[in-house]
Short mmCIF file of C-alpha atoms in Angstrom, two decimals:
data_model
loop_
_atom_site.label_atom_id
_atom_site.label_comp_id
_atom_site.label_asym_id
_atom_site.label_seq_id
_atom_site.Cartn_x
_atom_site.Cartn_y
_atom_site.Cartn_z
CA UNK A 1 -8.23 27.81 11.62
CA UNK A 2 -7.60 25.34 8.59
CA UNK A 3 -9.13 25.11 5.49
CA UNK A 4 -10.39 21.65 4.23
CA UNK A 5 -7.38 21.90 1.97
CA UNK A 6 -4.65 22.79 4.41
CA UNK A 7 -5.82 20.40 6.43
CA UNK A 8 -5.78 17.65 3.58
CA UNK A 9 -2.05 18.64 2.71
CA UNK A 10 -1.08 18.50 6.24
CA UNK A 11 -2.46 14.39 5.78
CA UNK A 12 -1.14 13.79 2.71
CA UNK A 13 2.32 15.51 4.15
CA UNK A 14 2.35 12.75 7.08
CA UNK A 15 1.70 10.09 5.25
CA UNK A 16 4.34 11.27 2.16
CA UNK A 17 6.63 11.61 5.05
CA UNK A 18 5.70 8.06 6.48
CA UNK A 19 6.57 6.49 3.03
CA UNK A 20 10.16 8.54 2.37
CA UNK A 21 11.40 7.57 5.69
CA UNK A 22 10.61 4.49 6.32
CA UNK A 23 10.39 2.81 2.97
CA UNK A 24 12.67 4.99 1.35
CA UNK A 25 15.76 4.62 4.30
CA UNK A 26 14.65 0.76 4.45
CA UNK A 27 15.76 1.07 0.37
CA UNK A 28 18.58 3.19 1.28
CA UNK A 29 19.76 0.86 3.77
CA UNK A 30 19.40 -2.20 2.20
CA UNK A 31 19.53 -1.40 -1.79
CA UNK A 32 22.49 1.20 -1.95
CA UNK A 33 24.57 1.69 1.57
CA UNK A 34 25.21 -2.03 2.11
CA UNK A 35 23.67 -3.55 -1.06
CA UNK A 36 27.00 -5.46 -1.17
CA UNK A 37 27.30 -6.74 1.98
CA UNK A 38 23.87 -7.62 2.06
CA UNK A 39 23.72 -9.66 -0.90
CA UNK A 40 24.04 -13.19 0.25
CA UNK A 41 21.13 -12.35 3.21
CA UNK A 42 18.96 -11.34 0.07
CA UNK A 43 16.16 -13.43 -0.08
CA UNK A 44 15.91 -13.49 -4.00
CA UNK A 45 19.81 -13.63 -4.85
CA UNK A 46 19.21 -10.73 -7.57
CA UNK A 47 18.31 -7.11 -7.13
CA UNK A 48 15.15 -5.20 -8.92
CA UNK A 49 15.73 -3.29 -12.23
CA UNK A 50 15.63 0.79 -11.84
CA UNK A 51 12.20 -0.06 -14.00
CA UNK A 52 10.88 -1.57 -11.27
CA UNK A 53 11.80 0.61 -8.77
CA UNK A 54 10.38 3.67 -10.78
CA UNK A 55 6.98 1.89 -11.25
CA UNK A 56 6.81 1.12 -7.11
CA UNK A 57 7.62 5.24 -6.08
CA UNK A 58 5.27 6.45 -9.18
CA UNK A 59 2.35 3.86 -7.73
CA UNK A 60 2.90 4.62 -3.92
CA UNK A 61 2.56 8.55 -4.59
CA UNK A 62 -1.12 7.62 -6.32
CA UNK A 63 -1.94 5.11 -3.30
CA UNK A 64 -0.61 8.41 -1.17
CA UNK A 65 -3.24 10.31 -2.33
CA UNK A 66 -5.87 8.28 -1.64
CA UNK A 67 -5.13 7.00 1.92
CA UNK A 68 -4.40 10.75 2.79
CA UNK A 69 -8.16 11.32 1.39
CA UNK A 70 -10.12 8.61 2.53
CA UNK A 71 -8.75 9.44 6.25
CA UNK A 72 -9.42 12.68 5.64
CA UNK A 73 -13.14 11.76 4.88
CA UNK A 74 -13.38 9.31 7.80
CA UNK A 75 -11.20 11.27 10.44
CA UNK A 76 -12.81 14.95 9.64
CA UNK A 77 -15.75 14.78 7.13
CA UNK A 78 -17.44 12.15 8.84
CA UNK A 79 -16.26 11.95 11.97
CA UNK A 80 -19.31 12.69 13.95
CA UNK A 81 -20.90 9.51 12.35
CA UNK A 82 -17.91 7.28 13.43
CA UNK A 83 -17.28 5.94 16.49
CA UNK A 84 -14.05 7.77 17.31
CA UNK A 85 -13.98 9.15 20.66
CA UNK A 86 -11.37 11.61 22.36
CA UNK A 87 -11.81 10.85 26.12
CA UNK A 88 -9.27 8.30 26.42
CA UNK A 89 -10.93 8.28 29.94
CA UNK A 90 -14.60 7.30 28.34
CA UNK A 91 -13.44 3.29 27.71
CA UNK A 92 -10.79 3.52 29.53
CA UNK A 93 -6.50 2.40 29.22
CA UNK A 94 -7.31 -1.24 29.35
CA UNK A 95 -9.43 -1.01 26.10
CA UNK A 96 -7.30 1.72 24.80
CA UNK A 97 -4.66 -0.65 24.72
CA UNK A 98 -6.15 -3.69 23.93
CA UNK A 99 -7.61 -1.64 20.80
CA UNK A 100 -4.50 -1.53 19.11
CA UNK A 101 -4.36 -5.15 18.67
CA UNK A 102 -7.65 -6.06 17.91
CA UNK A 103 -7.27 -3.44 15.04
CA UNK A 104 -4.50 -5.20 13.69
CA UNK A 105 -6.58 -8.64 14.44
CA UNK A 106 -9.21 -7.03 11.85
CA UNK A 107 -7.45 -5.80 9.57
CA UNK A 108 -5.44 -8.95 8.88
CA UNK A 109 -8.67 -11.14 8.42
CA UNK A 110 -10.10 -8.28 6.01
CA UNK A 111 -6.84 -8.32 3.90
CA UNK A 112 -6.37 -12.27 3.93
CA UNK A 113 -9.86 -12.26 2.25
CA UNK A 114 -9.85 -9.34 0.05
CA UNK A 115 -6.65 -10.18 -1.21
CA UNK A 116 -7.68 -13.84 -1.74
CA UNK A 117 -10.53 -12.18 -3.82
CA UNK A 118 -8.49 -10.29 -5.95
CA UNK A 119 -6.88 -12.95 -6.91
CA UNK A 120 -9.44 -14.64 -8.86
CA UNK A 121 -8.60 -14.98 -12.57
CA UNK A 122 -11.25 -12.09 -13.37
CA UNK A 123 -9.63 -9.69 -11.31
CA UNK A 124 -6.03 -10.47 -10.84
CA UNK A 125 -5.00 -9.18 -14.23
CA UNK A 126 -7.49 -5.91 -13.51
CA UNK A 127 -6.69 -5.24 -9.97
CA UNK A 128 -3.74 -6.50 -8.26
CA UNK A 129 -1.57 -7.56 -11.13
CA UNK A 130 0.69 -4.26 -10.78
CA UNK A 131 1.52 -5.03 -7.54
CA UNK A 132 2.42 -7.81 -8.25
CA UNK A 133 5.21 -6.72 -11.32
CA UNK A 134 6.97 -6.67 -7.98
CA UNK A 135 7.72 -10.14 -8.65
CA UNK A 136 11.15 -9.24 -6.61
CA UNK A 137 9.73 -6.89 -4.09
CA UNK A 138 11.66 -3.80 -2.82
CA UNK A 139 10.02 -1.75 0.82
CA UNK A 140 9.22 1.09 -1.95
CA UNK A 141 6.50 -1.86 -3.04
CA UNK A 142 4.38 -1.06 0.20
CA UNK A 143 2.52 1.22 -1.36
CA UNK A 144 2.74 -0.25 -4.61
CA UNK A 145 -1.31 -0.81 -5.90
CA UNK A 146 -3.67 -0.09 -9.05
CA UNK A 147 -6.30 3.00 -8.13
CA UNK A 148 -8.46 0.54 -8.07
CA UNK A 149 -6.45 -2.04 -5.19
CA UNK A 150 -5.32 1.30 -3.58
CA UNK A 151 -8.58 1.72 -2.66
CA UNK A 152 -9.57 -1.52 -1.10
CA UNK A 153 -6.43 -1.56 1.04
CA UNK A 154 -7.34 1.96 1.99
CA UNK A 155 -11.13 0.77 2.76
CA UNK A 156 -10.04 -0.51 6.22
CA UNK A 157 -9.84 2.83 7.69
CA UNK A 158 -13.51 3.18 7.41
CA UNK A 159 -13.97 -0.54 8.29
CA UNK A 160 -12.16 0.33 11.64
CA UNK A 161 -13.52 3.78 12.31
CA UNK A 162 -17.27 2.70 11.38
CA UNK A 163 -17.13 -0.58 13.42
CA UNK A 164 -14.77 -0.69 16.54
CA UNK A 165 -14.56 2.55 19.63
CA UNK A 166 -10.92 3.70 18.69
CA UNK A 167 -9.15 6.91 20.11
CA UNK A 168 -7.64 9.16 16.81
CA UNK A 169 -3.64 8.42 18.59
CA UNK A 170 -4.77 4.32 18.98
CA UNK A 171 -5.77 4.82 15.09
CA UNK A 172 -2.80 6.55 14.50
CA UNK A 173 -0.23 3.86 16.28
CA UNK A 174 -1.96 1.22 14.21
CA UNK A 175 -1.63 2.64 11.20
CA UNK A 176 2.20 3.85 11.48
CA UNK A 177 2.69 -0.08 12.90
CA UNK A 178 1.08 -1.44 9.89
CA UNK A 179 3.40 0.29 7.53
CA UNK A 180 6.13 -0.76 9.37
CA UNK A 181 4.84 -4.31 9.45
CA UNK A 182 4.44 -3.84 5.52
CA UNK A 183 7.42 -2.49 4.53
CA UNK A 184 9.00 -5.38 6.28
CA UNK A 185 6.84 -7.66 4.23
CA UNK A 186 8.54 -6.71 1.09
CA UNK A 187 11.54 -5.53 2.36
CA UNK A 188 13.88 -8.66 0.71
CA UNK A 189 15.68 -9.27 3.39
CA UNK A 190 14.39 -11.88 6.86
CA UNK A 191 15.14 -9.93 9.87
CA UNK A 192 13.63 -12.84 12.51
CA UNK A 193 16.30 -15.22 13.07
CA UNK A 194 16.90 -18.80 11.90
CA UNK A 195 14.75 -21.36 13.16
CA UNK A 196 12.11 -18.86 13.82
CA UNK A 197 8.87 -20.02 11.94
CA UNK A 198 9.16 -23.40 14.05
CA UNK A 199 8.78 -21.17 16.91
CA UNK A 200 5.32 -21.21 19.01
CA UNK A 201 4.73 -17.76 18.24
CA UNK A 202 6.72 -17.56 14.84
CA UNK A 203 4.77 -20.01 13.64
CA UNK A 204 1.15 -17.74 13.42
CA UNK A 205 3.16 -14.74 12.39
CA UNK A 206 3.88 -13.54 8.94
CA UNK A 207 7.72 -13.16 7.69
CA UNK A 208 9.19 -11.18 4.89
CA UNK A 209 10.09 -14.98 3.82
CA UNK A 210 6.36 -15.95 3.01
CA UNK A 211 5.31 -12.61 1.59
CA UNK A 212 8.14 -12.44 -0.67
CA UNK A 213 7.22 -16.29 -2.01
CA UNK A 214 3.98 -14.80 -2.22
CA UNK A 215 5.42 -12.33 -4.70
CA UNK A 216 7.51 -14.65 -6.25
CA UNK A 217 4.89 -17.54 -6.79
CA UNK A 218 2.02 -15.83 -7.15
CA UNK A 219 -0.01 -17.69 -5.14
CA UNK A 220 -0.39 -19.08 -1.23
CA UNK A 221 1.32 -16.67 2.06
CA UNK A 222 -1.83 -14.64 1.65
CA UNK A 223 -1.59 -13.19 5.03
CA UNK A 224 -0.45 -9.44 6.12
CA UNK A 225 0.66 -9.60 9.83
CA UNK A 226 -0.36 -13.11 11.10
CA UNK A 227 -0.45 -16.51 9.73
CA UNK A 228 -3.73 -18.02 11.22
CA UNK A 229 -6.26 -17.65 8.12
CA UNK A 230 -2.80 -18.99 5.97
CA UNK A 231 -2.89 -21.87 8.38
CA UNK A 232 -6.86 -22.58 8.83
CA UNK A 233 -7.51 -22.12 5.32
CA UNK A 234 -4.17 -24.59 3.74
CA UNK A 235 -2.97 -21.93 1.50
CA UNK A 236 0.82 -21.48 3.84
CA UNK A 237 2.59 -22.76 1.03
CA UNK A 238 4.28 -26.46 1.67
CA UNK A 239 8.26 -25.11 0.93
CA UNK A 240 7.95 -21.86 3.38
CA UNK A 241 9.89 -23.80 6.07
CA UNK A 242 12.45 -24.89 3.74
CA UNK A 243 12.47 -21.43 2.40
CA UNK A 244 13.18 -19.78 5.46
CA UNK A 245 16.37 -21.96 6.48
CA UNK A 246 17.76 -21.77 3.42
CA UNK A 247 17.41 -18.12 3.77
CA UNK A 248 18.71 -18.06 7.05
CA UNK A 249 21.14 -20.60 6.54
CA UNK A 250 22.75 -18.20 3.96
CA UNK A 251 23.63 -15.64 6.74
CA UNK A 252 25.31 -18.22 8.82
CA UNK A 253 27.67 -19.17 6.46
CA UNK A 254 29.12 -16.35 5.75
CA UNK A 255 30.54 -16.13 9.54
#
């Protein structure tokens, strides 16, 4: 049987883990293996300074320590108040499935707002202004957040588990395909191909393109996974489709 402790290491492991493999071989890959070759596909034709890349690891391991606690709280602590459930059986595969998704669905309209909201003059500088010394974003930025930030990113996993039926492994698959989507987000490099934000379906979905002007600018590409609120609300910014050719455009001349 294990102890509240062991069984808060045995999160915090996971989610260390998470971080080291995917952000860290995303860096590996595209910062040091095949930084050279790489180059001209870089969205921002300059790599980080080792400064920057110290401050993004030191930040992630604090915003490691609190996601690995507040899903400790939700998933164990106060699970019984939740609506988790374990009988996959008890809603059945068709909402199994379909929960996966609509998490995702939530959690981008939370973020687009929240993250709009620390934005605002009073709490940009307070808040979110340390992520955003990531002005040239590297995956190791993911986790990249004030104590303060860390926590409202972290707050969705009580949003979720509070609001919406969800089986522990749906939870789970949405939270290791959010970090993927997110490391993507800052990751530097477009992986989609040219041509693809003119797309039907490109066109409502976010790109490492408009997060990194995001980072860049400062302000519009508000968005985490989808484009809609970016779209509804006019803050896509007006160059993003320019942007993204360029980008793109880049990759096919070097053929």
């Amino acid at each position: 049987m294990e102890t509240v402790s062991e069984i808060w290491i045995r999160i915090a492991y996971y989610i260390s883990l998470r971080y080291i493999l995917i952000a860290g071989g995303a860096y590996l890959v595209f910062y040091v293996l095949f930084k050279s070759q790489l180059f001209r596909q870089k969205i921002q034709q300059a790599f980080p300074r080792k400064k920057q890349i110290v401050s993004e690891v030191l930040y992630s391991i604090q915003t490691t320590v609190i996601f690995s606690t507040l899903f400790f709280l939700v998933v164990f602590m106060l699970k019984p108040y939740t609506n988790l459930y374990e009988d996959i059986d008890g809603f059945g595969i068709i909402y199994y499935l379909l929960s996966i998704p609509l998490m995702f669905l939530m959690h981008d309209t939370y973020f687009y707002w929240m993250h709009r909201a620390i934005h605002h003059p009073k709490l940009f500088r307070r808040i979110h202004f340390v992520h955003h010394q990531s002005t040239n974003p590297t995956p190791l930025a993911a986790y990249s957040f004030h104590f303060t930030e860390s926590i409202l990113e972290g707050v969705i996993i009580p949003i979720i588990a509070f609001t919406l039926p969800v089986h522990p492994s749906a939870f789970i698959f949405f939270l290791f395909g959010q970090f993927i989507i997110n490391v993507y987000g800052h990751l530097g490099f477009e992986l989609f191909p040219l041509g693809f934000q003119k797309t039907w379906i490109g066109k409502w979905i976010n790109t490492s393109v408009a997060h990194n002007q995001h980072h860049k600018h400062f302000k519009g590409n508000y968005g985490l996974y989808f484009l809609f609120w970016d779209r509804w609300m006019g803050t896509l910014r007006s160059d993003y489709d320019d942007v993204f050719d360029e980008v793109k455009n880049r990759k096919k001349e070097i053929h």
